[in-house]
C-alpha cells in the first residue's frame, strides 16, 4: 500500500548532499503583550540573529467558527531591530472538514493577508508568513487545502509551515511541504508525564538528529526549531501529575503539591549545534530558537546562555565574590555570576579579616554563617540556591566591624 511504501522510503538510507560550516540562527518573539522588556530585547539584543519571527495572531475555534486574538506588534521596534522579519499565525486544532474555497479557508486567507498588509502599511517589509497549525497527523491532506488558500491570499510573500517529527511517517506530508515555500521542523515538546520520577526532557538530541535526517529526504528547504524555555511540572503528594506552569506569573499550587522544573538543556543543545556545524544535510538551512530571552523571564535561558549555545559552546557559570561597602565598617558580600550559564548549586565562602572585631552580621535567604575564629568565618548554603543567571548578583551576608578593616572572601 502507499503508506507502507512511504514508510519504507523514509527508512531506506539515501545519499544526501552534505554541508558544513556555521548556520544562520533565527529567533521567535512569541509574546502577546509587547511590554517594555520585550521591546528592549527586540531593539537591543537581536543583532546575532538572521531573522526575527514574531507571533502576529492566534486562531482558535468555537463550535467550528474561528476566533482570533491579534497581537499588537510594536512595528517601530521591529524596524529598529534592522533584522529581516517574519510573521507567525498560530491556528488551533481543527477536526475538519477542509476545503480550499469554503468560508473557513477564505477567512484564514483573509486574516493572513491582513497581517501582511498591516505590516506593510507600517513600513515593515515581511520576508515570510509562518503558519503554525496544531494539525492532527491524519489531517495533513486537509491542511494542504488551507495552505493553498493562504498562499493565494498573501502572494507573492513566501509561506512556511511548522512540522512535527511525528508527521514524517505520514504519506500526506510530502505534498504538504511541496506546496509550501519551506518548513520548520519543531523538534521540541514535552510529553505529558504521569509520575514525578518520569524522565522529563524538552529535546532529545539523538531524536532531533534522526528527525533532521528523515526530513532531509523530503528534498525541501527547512529550518530546525530548538527550545530555550522551561516548564514547572506539578505533582500531588502521591507523585501523580496534576499540571504544568509556563513562563509568566508563578502559579499557586494547592498545599502539598510537589514541583519539578523541566528546562531546555544548554549543554546538550550546544553539542547538537556543534554536530550540525560540522555535518548536516544541505536542505537544513539553519536553526530558529523558541524564544528570544527577555528580562524578567523565570524559565527561559538568558541571552548569554543562548549566545554560547549558538556558538556551540557548553555554557558555564563563573562565580565571583564582590565586597561592597556602604559604610567604612560595614561589608556586604555579593555572589556574582560572570559566566554564561545559570548557577543554583550549593556555595561555600571563606571570609578573613585582620585588626578588627566583628560586632554584628547576618546571612540572607538560603545562606548561613558561623565563625571559625576571631578573624575568620564561613558563609554557605546547605542546598541548591535560587537560580543565579549570568550577569546577576545576590547579596548573601553582611558583616559589621568595630573599626574599618580589610576583608578578603574566597569561594571554596
GROMACS .gro file of C-alpha atoms in nm:
model
  412
    1UNK     CA    1   0.000   0.000   0.000
    2UNK     CA    2   0.103   0.364  -0.039
    3UNK     CA    3   0.151   0.416   0.336
    4UNK     CA    4   0.382   0.116   0.367
    5UNK     CA    5   0.583   0.232   0.066
    6UNK     CA    6   0.615   0.579   0.220
    7UNK     CA    7   0.742   0.442   0.549
    8UNK     CA    8   0.990   0.219   0.370
    9UNK     CA    9   1.111   0.516   0.165
   10UNK     CA   10   1.169   0.721   0.479
   11UNK     CA   11   1.358   0.440   0.648
   12UNK     CA   12   1.570   0.347   0.348
   13UNK     CA   13   1.914   0.516   0.362
   14UNK     CA   14   1.956   0.752   0.069
   15UNK     CA   15   2.261   0.959  -0.020
   16UNK     CA   16   2.211   1.325   0.066
   17UNK     CA   17   2.413   1.632  -0.018
   18UNK     CA   18   2.602   1.736   0.294
   19UNK     CA   19   2.734   2.073   0.402
   20UNK     CA   20   2.935   2.207   0.692
   21UNK     CA   21   3.009   2.544   0.846
   22UNK     CA   22   2.823   2.798   1.061
   23UNK     CA   23   2.445   2.812   1.028
   24UNK     CA   24   2.205   3.106   1.035
   25UNK     CA   25   2.027   3.141   1.369
   26UNK     CA   26   1.680   3.296   1.387
   27UNK     CA   27   1.458   3.364   1.687
   28UNK     CA   28   1.089   3.372   1.775
   29UNK     CA   29   0.919   3.654   1.963
   30UNK     CA   30   0.602   3.481   2.084
   31UNK     CA   31   0.464   3.721   2.346
   32UNK     CA   32   0.110   3.850   2.309
   33UNK     CA   33   0.193   4.167   2.504
   34UNK     CA   34   0.484   4.380   2.386
   35UNK     CA   35   0.597   4.511   2.722
   36UNK     CA   36   0.899   4.736   2.773
   37UNK     CA   37   1.131   4.436   2.834
   38UNK     CA   38   1.012   4.275   2.508
   39UNK     CA   39   1.071   4.597   2.313
   40UNK     CA   40   1.416   4.634   2.470
   41UNK     CA   41   1.510   4.277   2.381
   42UNK     CA   42   1.393   4.319   2.019
   43UNK     CA   43   1.567   4.652   1.964
   44UNK     CA   44   1.891   4.589   2.152
   45UNK     CA   45   1.956   4.214   2.172
   46UNK     CA   46   1.885   4.064   1.830
   47UNK     CA   47   2.192   4.157   1.628
   48UNK     CA   48   2.323   3.797   1.627
   49UNK     CA   49   2.003   3.661   1.469
   50UNK     CA   50   1.949   3.643   1.095
   51UNK     CA   51   1.571   3.683   1.127
   52UNK     CA   52   1.303   3.760   1.387
   53UNK     CA   53   0.972   3.574   1.357
   54UNK     CA   54   0.702   3.747   1.563
   55UNK     CA   55   0.367   3.598   1.662
   56UNK     CA   56   0.102   3.815   1.497
   57UNK     CA   57  -0.223   3.626   1.559
   58UNK     CA   58  -0.368   3.318   1.728
   59UNK     CA   59  -0.680   3.145   1.598
   60UNK     CA   60  -0.899   2.913   1.800
   61UNK     CA   61  -1.231   2.752   1.719
   62UNK     CA   62  -1.567   2.777   1.893
   63UNK     CA   63  -1.831   2.540   1.756
   64UNK     CA   64  -1.644   2.530   1.428
   65UNK     CA   65  -1.621   2.905   1.393
   66UNK     CA   66  -1.284   3.086   1.401
   67UNK     CA   67  -1.197   3.337   1.673
   68UNK     CA   68  -0.878   3.538   1.660
   69UNK     CA   69  -0.653   3.717   1.905
   70UNK     CA   70  -0.434   3.964   1.718
   71UNK     CA   71  -0.108   4.073   1.874
   72UNK     CA   72  -0.045   4.447   1.891
   73UNK     CA   73   0.304   4.431   1.744
   74UNK     CA   74   0.545   4.719   1.801
   75UNK     CA   75   0.632   4.782   1.437
   76UNK     CA   76   0.873   5.058   1.534
   77UNK     CA   77   1.072   4.815   1.748
   78UNK     CA   78   1.077   4.558   1.469
   79UNK     CA   79   1.202   4.822   1.223
   80UNK     CA   80   1.460   4.941   1.475
   81UNK     CA   81   1.599   4.588   1.508
   82UNK     CA   82   1.720   4.612   1.146
   83UNK     CA   83   1.662   4.237   1.113
   84UNK     CA   84   1.464   4.059   0.842
   85UNK     CA   85   1.115   3.997   0.982
   86UNK     CA   86   0.871   3.709   0.955
   87UNK     CA   87   0.521   3.689   1.096
   88UNK     CA   88   0.366   3.380   1.257
   89UNK     CA   89  -0.001   3.286   1.256
   90UNK     CA   90  -0.093   3.019   1.511
   91UNK     CA   91  -0.401   2.804   1.435
   92UNK     CA   92  -0.552   2.579   1.700
   93UNK     CA   93  -0.661   2.221   1.643
   94UNK     CA   94  -0.947   2.175   1.396
   95UNK     CA   95  -1.103   1.837   1.314
   96UNK     CA   96  -1.233   1.923   0.966
   97UNK     CA   97  -1.383   1.924   0.715
   98UNK     CA   98  -1.128   2.108   0.500
   99UNK     CA   99  -1.162   2.279   0.165
  100UNK     CA  100  -0.959   2.534  -0.028
  101UNK     CA  101  -1.250   2.767  -0.101
  102UNK     CA  102  -1.502   2.732   0.182
  103UNK     CA  103  -1.580   3.013   0.433
  104UNK     CA  104  -1.317   2.893   0.683
  105UNK     CA  105  -1.039   2.879   0.424
  106UNK     CA  106  -1.136   3.221   0.288
  107UNK     CA  107  -1.144   3.363   0.641
  108UNK     CA  108  -0.795   3.228   0.719
  109UNK     CA  109  -0.662   3.358   0.387
  110UNK     CA  110  -0.814   3.697   0.460
  111UNK     CA  111  -0.661   3.707   0.807
  112UNK     CA  112  -0.319   3.616   0.669
  113UNK     CA  113  -0.347   3.887   0.403
  114UNK     CA  114  -0.449   4.145   0.661
  115UNK     CA  115  -0.150   4.061   0.883
  116UNK     CA  116   0.091   4.109   0.594
  117UNK     CA  117  -0.095   4.416   0.473
  118UNK     CA  118  -0.093   4.584   0.813
  119UNK     CA  119   0.281   4.530   0.845
  120UNK     CA  120   0.344   4.680   0.502
  121UNK     CA  121   0.124   4.979   0.586
  122UNK     CA  122   0.352   5.034   0.885
  123UNK     CA  123   0.661   5.038   0.662
  124UNK     CA  124   0.769   4.688   0.762
  125UNK     CA  125   0.859   4.450   0.482
  126UNK     CA  126   0.771   4.088   0.563
  127UNK     CA  127   1.006   3.815   0.440
  128UNK     CA  128   0.771   3.525   0.515
  129UNK     CA  129   0.446   3.426   0.679
  130UNK     CA  130   0.482   3.122   0.903
  131UNK     CA  131   0.178   2.903   0.973
  132UNK     CA  132   0.184   2.708   1.299
  133UNK     CA  133  -0.121   2.482   1.274
  134UNK     CA  134  -0.188   2.230   1.551
  135UNK     CA  135  -0.288   1.976   1.291
  136UNK     CA  136  -0.364   1.610   1.363
  137UNK     CA  137  -0.139   1.371   1.171
  138UNK     CA  138  -0.440   1.224   0.993
  139UNK     CA  139  -0.549   1.566   0.862
  140UNK     CA  140  -0.238   1.673   0.671
  141UNK     CA  141  -0.416   1.643   0.335
  142UNK     CA  142  -0.680   1.884   0.461
  143UNK     CA  143  -0.409   2.119   0.585
  144UNK     CA  144  -0.272   2.131   0.229
  145UNK     CA  145  -0.607   2.269   0.112
  146UNK     CA  146  -0.594   2.550   0.368
  147UNK     CA  147  -0.233   2.618   0.281
  148UNK     CA  148  -0.326   2.662  -0.084
  149UNK     CA  149  -0.587   2.924   0.011
  150UNK     CA  150  -0.348   3.109   0.243
  151UNK     CA  151  -0.071   3.118  -0.017
  152UNK     CA  152  -0.306   3.266  -0.273
  153UNK     CA  153  -0.416   3.523  -0.015
  154UNK     CA  154  -0.067   3.654   0.062
  155UNK     CA  155   0.108   3.603  -0.274
  156UNK     CA  156   0.386   3.676  -0.358
  157UNK     CA  157   0.502   3.652   0.006
  158UNK     CA  158   0.654   3.313   0.094
  159UNK     CA  159   0.451   3.090   0.326
  160UNK     CA  160   0.636   2.848   0.556
  161UNK     CA  161   0.476   2.584   0.779
  162UNK     CA  162   0.585   2.423   1.103
  163UNK     CA  163   0.600   2.042   1.111
  164UNK     CA  164   0.643   1.782   1.382
  165UNK     CA  165   0.875   1.479   1.368
  166UNK     CA  166   0.571   1.252   1.406
  167UNK     CA  167   0.440   1.385   1.074
  168UNK     CA  168   0.739   1.239   0.890
  169UNK     CA  169   0.580   0.894   0.885
  170UNK     CA  170   0.268   1.021   0.704
  171UNK     CA  171   0.248   0.996   0.323
  172UNK     CA  172   0.044   1.319   0.310
  173UNK     CA  173   0.338   1.521   0.441
  174UNK     CA  174   0.527   1.519   0.111
  175UNK     CA  175   0.261   1.705  -0.092
  176UNK     CA  176   0.205   1.941   0.203
  177UNK     CA  177   0.568   2.054   0.228
  178UNK     CA  178   0.597   2.072  -0.151
  179UNK     CA  179   0.303   2.312  -0.150
  180UNK     CA  180   0.485   2.537   0.099
  181UNK     CA  181   0.790   2.756   0.045
  182UNK     CA  182   0.974   2.570   0.320
  183UNK     CA  183   0.908   2.429   0.663
  184UNK     CA  184   1.029   2.448   1.021
  185UNK     CA  185   1.088   2.112   1.188
  186UNK     CA  186   0.991   2.157   1.554
  187UNK     CA  187   1.196   1.902   1.750
  188UNK     CA  188   1.098   2.026   2.097
  189UNK     CA  189   0.797   1.938   2.308
  190UNK     CA  190   0.715   1.796   2.649
  191UNK     CA  191   0.527   1.469   2.665
  192UNK     CA  192   0.270   1.463   2.943
  193UNK     CA  193   0.433   1.294   3.245
  194UNK     CA  194   0.246   1.053   3.470
  195UNK     CA  195   0.469   1.033   3.775
  196UNK     CA  196   0.717   1.268   3.940
  197UNK     CA  197   1.001   1.023   3.874
  198UNK     CA  198   0.935   1.011   3.497
  199UNK     CA  199   1.214   1.123   3.265
  200UNK     CA  200   1.126   1.477   3.153
  201UNK     CA  201   1.304   1.620   2.851
  202UNK     CA  202   1.219   1.901   2.611
  203UNK     CA  203   1.455   1.798   2.333
  204UNK     CA  204   1.635   1.467   2.287
  205UNK     CA  205   1.945   1.543   2.073
  206UNK     CA  206   1.958   1.192   1.925
  207UNK     CA  207   1.592   1.201   1.822
  208UNK     CA  208   1.640   1.552   1.684
  209UNK     CA  209   1.930   1.439   1.464
  210UNK     CA  210   1.733   1.141   1.333
  211UNK     CA  211   1.432   1.362   1.259
  212UNK     CA  212   1.653   1.606   1.066
  213UNK     CA  213   1.796   1.325   0.853
  214UNK     CA  214   1.446   1.196   0.774
  215UNK     CA  215   1.320   1.546   0.697
  216UNK     CA  216   1.608   1.600   0.453
  217UNK     CA  217   1.475   1.315   0.238
  218UNK     CA  218   1.176   1.531   0.151
  219UNK     CA  219   1.410   1.746  -0.058
  220UNK     CA  220   1.263   2.075   0.061
  221UNK     CA  221   1.441   2.358   0.247
  222UNK     CA  222   1.378   2.360   0.619
  223UNK     CA  223   1.500   2.505   0.948
  224UNK     CA  224   1.500   2.337   1.286
  225UNK     CA  225   1.322   2.488   1.587
  226UNK     CA  226   1.506   2.436   1.917
  227UNK     CA  227   1.396   2.531   2.271
  228UNK     CA  228   1.529   2.782   2.520
  229UNK     CA  229   1.235   2.765   2.760
  230UNK     CA  230   1.124   2.557   3.056
  231UNK     CA  231   0.818   2.443   3.249
  232UNK     CA  232   0.729   2.376   3.610
  233UNK     CA  233   0.563   2.035   3.635
  234UNK     CA  234   0.338   1.984   3.938
  235UNK     CA  235   0.256   1.657   4.113
  236UNK     CA  236   0.024   1.573   4.401
  237UNK     CA  237   0.161   1.443   4.733
  238UNK     CA  238   0.143   1.089   4.592
  239UNK     CA  239   0.364   1.184   4.295
  240UNK     CA  240   0.089   1.191   4.030
  241UNK     CA  241   0.095   1.461   3.762
  242UNK     CA  242  -0.153   1.745   3.809
  243UNK     CA  243  -0.043   2.024   3.576
  244UNK     CA  244   0.215   2.248   3.410
  245UNK     CA  245   0.312   2.609   3.461
  246UNK     CA  246   0.495   2.804   3.190
  247UNK     CA  247   0.653   3.149   3.171
  248UNK     CA  248   0.452   3.425   3.333
  249UNK     CA  249   0.326   3.487   3.686
  250UNK     CA  250   0.413   3.196   3.914
  251UNK     CA  251   0.114   2.965   3.956
  252UNK     CA  252  -0.012   2.892   4.307
  253UNK     CA  253  -0.049   2.518   4.359
  254UNK     CA  254  -0.250   2.351   4.640
  255UNK     CA  255  -0.070   2.276   4.964
  256UNK     CA  256   0.136   1.959   4.944
  257UNK     CA  257   0.200   1.992   4.569
  258UNK     CA  258   0.548   1.884   4.463
  259UNK     CA  259   0.713   2.053   4.164
  260UNK     CA  260   0.993   1.984   3.919
  261UNK     CA  261   1.148   2.231   3.677
  262UNK     CA  262   1.198   2.100   3.324
  263UNK     CA  263   1.433   2.316   3.119
  264UNK     CA  264   1.600   2.300   2.782
  265UNK     CA  265   1.949   2.159   2.839
  266UNK     CA  266   2.206   2.412   2.707
  267UNK     CA  267   2.497   2.167   2.722
  268UNK     CA  268   2.313   1.903   2.521
  269UNK     CA  269   2.190   2.155   2.263
  270UNK     CA  270   2.535   2.314   2.224
  271UNK     CA  271   2.661   1.966   2.132
  272UNK     CA  272   2.384   1.937   1.875
  273UNK     CA  273   2.486   2.271   1.723
  274UNK     CA  274   2.849   2.156   1.702
  275UNK     CA  275   2.746   1.837   1.524
  276UNK     CA  276   2.532   2.020   1.269
  277UNK     CA  277   2.803   2.281   1.217
  278UNK     CA  278   3.041   2.001   1.121
  279UNK     CA  279   2.795   1.799   0.914
  280UNK     CA  280   2.430   1.844   0.816
  281UNK     CA  281   2.200   1.789   0.520
  282UNK     CA  282   2.213   2.063   0.260
  283UNK     CA  283   1.836   2.112   0.292
  284UNK     CA  284   1.877   2.215   0.655
  285UNK     CA  285   1.915   2.589   0.626
  286UNK     CA  286   1.954   2.691   0.989
  287UNK     CA  287   1.806   2.697   1.336
  288UNK     CA  288   1.528   2.904   1.485
  289UNK     CA  289   1.515   2.940   1.864
  290UNK     CA  290   1.198   2.943   2.068
  291UNK     CA  291   1.220   3.206   2.210
  292UNK     CA  292   1.402   3.541   2.249
  293UNK     CA  293   1.524   3.590   2.609
  294UNK     CA  294   1.354   3.883   2.780
  295UNK     CA  295   1.444   4.050   3.107
  296UNK     CA  296   1.234   3.906   3.387
  297UNK     CA  297   1.196   3.557   3.235
  298UNK     CA  298   1.190   3.291   3.505
  299UNK     CA  299   1.209   2.974   3.297
  300UNK     CA  300   1.379   3.089   2.978
  301UNK     CA  301   1.753   3.098   2.910
  302UNK     CA  302   1.933   3.428   2.935
  303UNK     CA  303   2.090   3.586   2.628
  304UNK     CA  304   2.450   3.494   2.732
  305UNK     CA  305   2.344   3.129   2.761
  306UNK     CA  306   2.175   3.133   2.421
  307UNK     CA  307   2.474   3.310   2.261
  308UNK     CA  308   2.711   3.044   2.397
  309UNK     CA  309   2.491   2.760   2.268
  310UNK     CA  310   2.461   2.924   1.925
  311UNK     CA  311   2.840   2.926   1.907
  312UNK     CA  312   2.850   2.559   2.001
  313UNK     CA  313   2.996   2.620   2.346
  314UNK     CA  314   2.868   2.448   2.657
  315UNK     CA  315   2.770   2.735   2.891
  316UNK     CA  316   2.941   2.754   3.228
  317UNK     CA  317   2.879   2.960   3.538
  318UNK     CA  318   3.166   3.179   3.664
  319UNK     CA  319   3.108   3.272   4.026
  320UNK     CA  320   3.289   3.560   4.193
  321UNK     CA  321   3.264   3.728   4.532
  322UNK     CA  322   3.233   4.104   4.537
  323UNK     CA  323   3.271   4.311   4.855
  324UNK     CA  324   3.055   4.620   4.882
  325UNK     CA  325   3.092   4.890   5.145
  326UNK     CA  326   2.811   5.130   5.223
  327UNK     CA  327   2.993   5.235   5.543
  328UNK     CA  328   3.365   5.205   5.633
  329UNK     CA  329   3.282   4.944   5.897
  330UNK     CA  330   3.003   4.762   5.707
  331UNK     CA  331   3.081   4.500   5.443
  332UNK     CA  332   2.827   4.319   5.224
  333UNK     CA  333   2.925   4.003   5.035
  334UNK     CA  334   2.773   3.967   4.689
  335UNK     CA  335   2.776   3.646   4.489
  336UNK     CA  336   2.813   3.737   4.120
  337UNK     CA  337   2.778   3.518   3.811
  338UNK     CA  338   3.004   3.641   3.530
  339UNK     CA  339   2.963   3.326   3.320
  340UNK     CA  340   2.719   3.210   3.053
  341UNK     CA  341   2.515   2.953   3.249
  342UNK     CA  342   2.276   2.967   3.544
  343UNK     CA  343   2.409   2.867   3.884
  344UNK     CA  344   2.198   2.710   4.158
  345UNK     CA  345   2.437   2.464   4.326
  346UNK     CA  346   2.542   2.495   4.692
  347UNK     CA  347   2.803   2.760   4.769
  348UNK     CA  348   3.069   2.792   5.043
  349UNK     CA  349   3.265   3.113   5.110
  350UNK     CA  350   3.563   3.166   5.342
  351UNK     CA  351   3.595   3.517   5.490
  352UNK     CA  352   3.905   3.662   5.665
  353UNK     CA  353   3.993   3.997   5.821
  354UNK     CA  354   4.262   4.145   6.047
  355UNK     CA  355   4.282   4.407   6.321
  356UNK     CA  356   3.913   4.438   6.395
  357UNK     CA  357   3.631   4.269   6.583
  358UNK     CA  358   3.305   4.164   6.423
  359UNK     CA  359   3.020   4.316   6.619
  360UNK     CA  360   2.721   4.214   6.408
  361UNK     CA  361   2.624   4.029   6.093
  362UNK     CA  362   2.359   3.816   5.929
  363UNK     CA  363   2.305   3.591   5.627
  364UNK     CA  364   2.028   3.628   5.374
  365UNK     CA  365   1.774   3.374   5.248
  366UNK     CA  366   1.929   3.039   5.163
  367UNK     CA  367   2.259   3.112   5.341
  368UNK     CA  368   2.403   3.078   5.690
  369UNK     CA  369   2.741   3.151   5.850
  370UNK     CA  370   2.950   3.059   6.152
  371UNK     CA  371   3.270   3.199   6.298
  372UNK     CA  372   3.576   2.977   6.277
  373UNK     CA  373   3.795   3.215   6.481
  374UNK     CA  374   3.809   3.579   6.587
  375UNK     CA  375   3.915   3.674   6.234
  376UNK     CA  376   3.753   3.411   6.009
  377UNK     CA  377   3.409   3.279   5.929
  378UNK     CA  378   3.236   3.058   5.675
  379UNK     CA  379   2.923   3.152   5.481
  380UNK     CA  380   2.745   2.871   5.298
  381UNK     CA  381   2.427   2.729   5.153
  382UNK     CA  382   2.338   2.373   5.253
  383UNK     CA  383   2.130   2.307   4.943
  384UNK     CA  384   2.070   2.448   4.596
  385UNK     CA  385   2.025   2.823   4.592
  386UNK     CA  386   1.769   3.016   4.390
  387UNK     CA  387   1.869   3.048   4.026
  388UNK     CA  388   2.152   3.298   3.971
  389UNK     CA  389   2.153   3.377   3.598
  390UNK     CA  390   2.450   3.515   3.404
  391UNK     CA  391   2.514   3.879   3.483
  392UNK     CA  392   2.319   3.865   3.809
  393UNK     CA  393   2.439   3.929   4.164
  394UNK     CA  394   2.294   3.841   4.502
  395UNK     CA  395   2.389   3.966   4.849
  396UNK     CA  396   2.448   3.662   5.070
  397UNK     CA  397   2.552   3.819   5.403
  398UNK     CA  398   2.664   4.138   5.576
  399UNK     CA  399   2.924   4.199   5.846
  400UNK     CA  400   2.979   4.499   6.073
  401UNK     CA  401   3.313   4.560   6.249
  402UNK     CA  402   3.417   4.787   6.532
  403UNK     CA  403   3.658   4.966   6.300
  404UNK     CA  404   3.745   4.981   5.932
  405UNK     CA  405   3.939   4.675   5.822
  406UNK     CA  406   4.045   4.492   5.509
  407UNK     CA  407   3.825   4.191   5.434
  408UNK     CA  408   3.906   3.901   5.199
  409UNK     CA  409   3.649   3.649   5.074
  410UNK     CA  410   3.711   3.335   4.870
  411UNK     CA  411   3.488   3.074   4.717
  412UNK     CA  412   3.574   2.726   4.842
   0.00000   0.00000   0.00000
